[in-house]
Tab-separated table of C-alpha atoms in Angstrom:
chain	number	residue	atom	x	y	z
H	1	UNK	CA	-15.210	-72.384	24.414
H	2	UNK	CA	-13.918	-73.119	27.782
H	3	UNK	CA	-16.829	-75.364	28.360
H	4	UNK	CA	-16.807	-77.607	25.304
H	5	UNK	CA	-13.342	-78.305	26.191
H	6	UNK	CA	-14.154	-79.320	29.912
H	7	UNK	CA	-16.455	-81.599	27.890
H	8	UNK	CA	-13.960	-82.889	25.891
H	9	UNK	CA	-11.721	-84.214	28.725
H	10	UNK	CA	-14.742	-85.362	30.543
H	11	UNK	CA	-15.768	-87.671	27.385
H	12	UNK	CA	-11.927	-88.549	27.503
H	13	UNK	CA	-12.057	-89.093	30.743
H	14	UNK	CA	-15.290	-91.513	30.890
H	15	UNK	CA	-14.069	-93.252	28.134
H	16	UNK	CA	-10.892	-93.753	29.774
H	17	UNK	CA	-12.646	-95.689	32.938
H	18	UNK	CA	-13.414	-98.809	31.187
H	19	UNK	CA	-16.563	-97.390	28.320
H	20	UNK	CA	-16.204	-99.396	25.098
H	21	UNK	CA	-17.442	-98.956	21.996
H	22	UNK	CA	-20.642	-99.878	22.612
H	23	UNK	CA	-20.699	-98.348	26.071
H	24	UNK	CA	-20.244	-99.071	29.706
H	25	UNK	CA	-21.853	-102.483	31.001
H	26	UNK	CA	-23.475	-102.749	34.170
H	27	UNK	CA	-21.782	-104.522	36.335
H	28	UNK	CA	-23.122	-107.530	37.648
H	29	UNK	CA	-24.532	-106.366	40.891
H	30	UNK	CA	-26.110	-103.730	39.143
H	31	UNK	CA	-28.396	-106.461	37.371
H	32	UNK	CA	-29.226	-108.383	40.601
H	33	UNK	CA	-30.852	-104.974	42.021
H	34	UNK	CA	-34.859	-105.302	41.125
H	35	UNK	CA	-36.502	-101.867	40.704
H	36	UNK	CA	-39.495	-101.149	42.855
H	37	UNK	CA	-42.755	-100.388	40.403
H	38	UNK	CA	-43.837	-96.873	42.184
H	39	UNK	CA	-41.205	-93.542	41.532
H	40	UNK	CA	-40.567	-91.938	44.716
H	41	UNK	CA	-38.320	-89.297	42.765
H	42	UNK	CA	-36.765	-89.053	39.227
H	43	UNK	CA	-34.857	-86.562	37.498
H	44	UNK	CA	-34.342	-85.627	34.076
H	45	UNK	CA	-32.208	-83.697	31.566
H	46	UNK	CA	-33.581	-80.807	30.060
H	47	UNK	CA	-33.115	-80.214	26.240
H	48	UNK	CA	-29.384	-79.969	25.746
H	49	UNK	CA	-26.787	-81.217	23.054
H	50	UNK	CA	-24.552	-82.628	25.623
H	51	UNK	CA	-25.977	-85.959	27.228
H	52	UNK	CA	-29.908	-87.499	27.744
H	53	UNK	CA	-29.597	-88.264	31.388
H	54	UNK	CA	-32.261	-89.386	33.958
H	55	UNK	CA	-32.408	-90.785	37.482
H	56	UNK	CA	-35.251	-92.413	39.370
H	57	UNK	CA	-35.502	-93.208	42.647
H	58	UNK	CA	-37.950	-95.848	43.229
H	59	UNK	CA	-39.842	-96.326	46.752
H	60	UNK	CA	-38.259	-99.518	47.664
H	61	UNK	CA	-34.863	-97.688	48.190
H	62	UNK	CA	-33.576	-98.870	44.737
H	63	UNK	CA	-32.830	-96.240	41.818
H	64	UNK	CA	-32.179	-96.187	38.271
H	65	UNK	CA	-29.575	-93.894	36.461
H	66	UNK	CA	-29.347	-93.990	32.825
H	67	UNK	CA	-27.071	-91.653	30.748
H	68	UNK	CA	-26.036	-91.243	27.006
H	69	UNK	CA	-23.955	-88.996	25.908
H	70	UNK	CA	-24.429	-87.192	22.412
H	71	UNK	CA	-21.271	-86.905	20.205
H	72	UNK	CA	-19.875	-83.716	19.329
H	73	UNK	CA	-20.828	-82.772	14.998
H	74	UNK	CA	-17.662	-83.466	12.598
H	75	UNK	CA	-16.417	-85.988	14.999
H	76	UNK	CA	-16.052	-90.135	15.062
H	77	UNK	CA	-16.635	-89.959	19.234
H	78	UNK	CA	-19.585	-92.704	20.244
H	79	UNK	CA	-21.611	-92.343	22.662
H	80	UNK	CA	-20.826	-93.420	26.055
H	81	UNK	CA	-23.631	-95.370	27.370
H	82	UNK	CA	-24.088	-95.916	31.206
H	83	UNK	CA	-27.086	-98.192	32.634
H	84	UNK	CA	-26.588	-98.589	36.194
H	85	UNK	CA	-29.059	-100.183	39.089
H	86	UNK	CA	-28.226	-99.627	42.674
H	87	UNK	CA	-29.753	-98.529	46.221
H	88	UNK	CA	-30.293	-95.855	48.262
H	89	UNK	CA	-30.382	-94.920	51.722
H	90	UNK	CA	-32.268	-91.521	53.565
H	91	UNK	CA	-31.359	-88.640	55.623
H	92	UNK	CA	-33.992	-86.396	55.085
H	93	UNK	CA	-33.847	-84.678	52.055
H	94	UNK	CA	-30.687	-86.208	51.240
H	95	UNK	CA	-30.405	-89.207	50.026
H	96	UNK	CA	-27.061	-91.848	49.658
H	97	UNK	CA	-26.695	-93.725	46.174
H	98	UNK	CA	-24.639	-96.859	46.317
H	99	UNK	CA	-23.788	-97.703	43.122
H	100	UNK	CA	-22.966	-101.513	42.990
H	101	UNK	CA	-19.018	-101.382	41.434
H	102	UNK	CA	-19.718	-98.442	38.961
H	103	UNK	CA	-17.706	-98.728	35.712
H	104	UNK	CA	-17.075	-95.328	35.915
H	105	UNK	CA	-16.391	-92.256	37.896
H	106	UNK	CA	-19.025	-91.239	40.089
H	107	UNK	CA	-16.621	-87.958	40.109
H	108	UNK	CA	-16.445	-87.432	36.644
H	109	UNK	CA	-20.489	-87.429	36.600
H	110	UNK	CA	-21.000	-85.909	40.070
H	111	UNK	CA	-18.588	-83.318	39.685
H	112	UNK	CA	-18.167	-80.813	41.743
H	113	UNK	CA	-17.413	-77.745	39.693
H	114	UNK	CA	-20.655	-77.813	38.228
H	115	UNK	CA	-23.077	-77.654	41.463
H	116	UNK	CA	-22.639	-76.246	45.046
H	117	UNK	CA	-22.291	-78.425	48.233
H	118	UNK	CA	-26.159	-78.394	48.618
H	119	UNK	CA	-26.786	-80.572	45.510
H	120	UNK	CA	-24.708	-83.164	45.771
H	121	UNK	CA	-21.270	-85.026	47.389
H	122	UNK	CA	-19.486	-87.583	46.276
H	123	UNK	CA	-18.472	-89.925	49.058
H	124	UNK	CA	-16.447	-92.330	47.727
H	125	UNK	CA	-16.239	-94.150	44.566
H	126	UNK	CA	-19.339	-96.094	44.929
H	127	UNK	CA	-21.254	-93.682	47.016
H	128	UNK	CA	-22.881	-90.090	46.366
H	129	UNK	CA	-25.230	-87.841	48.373
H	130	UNK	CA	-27.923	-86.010	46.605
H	131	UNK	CA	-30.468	-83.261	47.794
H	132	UNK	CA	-33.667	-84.272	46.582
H	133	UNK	CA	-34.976	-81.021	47.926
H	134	UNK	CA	-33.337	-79.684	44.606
H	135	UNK	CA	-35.512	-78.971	42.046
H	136	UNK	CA	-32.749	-79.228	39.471
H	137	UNK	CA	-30.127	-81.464	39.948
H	138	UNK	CA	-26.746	-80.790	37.706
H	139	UNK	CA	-25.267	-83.867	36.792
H	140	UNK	CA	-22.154	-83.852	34.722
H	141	UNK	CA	-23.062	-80.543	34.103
H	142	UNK	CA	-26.072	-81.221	32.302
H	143	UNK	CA	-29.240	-79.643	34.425
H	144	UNK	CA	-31.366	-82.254	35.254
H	145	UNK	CA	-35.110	-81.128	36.515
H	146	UNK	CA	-37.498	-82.935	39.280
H	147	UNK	CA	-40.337	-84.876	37.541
């Protein structure tokens, strides 16, 4: 119970930080980033009936992070839809997302009460630190699982 109503406020929430009807757009930077063709690491959600998320990292230090969420049954909610293109810096296992002007929180999808320090940390609100080291990666609370 306590959990579908943490999801609740984070749909609200999301949807509160610019999504439309149709979704978030990218933002313009976001297009101008060209993927690299070979995955140097990529994420994705397990079988869930919360959101269909996945995140690749590509080896030319750009990354890929789509996410979709899935509307509660007996409800008019739409799915929030969030395409985003960015790069990515390394320390080691850890590497540093920079989202080019996210229309959305990286907090609200990062968030903190669903992992421990050693997945993730959000830096700022373009920024976040994962572990690739993880074999599971929990983003908005949705477990996401090394490919």
């Amino acid at each position: 119970m306590w959990r579908n109503i943490m999801i609740i406020g984070l749909l609200i929430a999301l949807s509160s930080c610019g999504a439309k009807r149709k979704g978030v757009d990218a933002s313009k930077e976001s297009k101008e980033v060209v993927l690299g063709n070979i995955e140097a690491v990529s994420y994705k959600s397990l079988g869930n009936g919360v959101a269909s998320i996945s995140l690749k990292l590509f080896e030319n230090n750009t990354f890929k992070f789509d996410f979709k969420s899935i509307p509660q049954p007996d409800t008019e909610e739409k799915p929030i839809v969030i395409s985003e293109k960015g790069t990515y810096t390394s320390e080691g296992n850890w590497k540093i997302l920079n989202f080019k002007n996210p229309k959305f929180s990286l907090a609200a999808i990062f968030d903190k009460n669903f992992s421990g320090a050693a997945d993730f940390r959000v830096i700022d609100e373009t920024n976040v630190k994962i572990n690739t080291s993880k074999n599971v990666l929990p983003i908005w609370g949705v477990v996401c699982e090394k490919q």
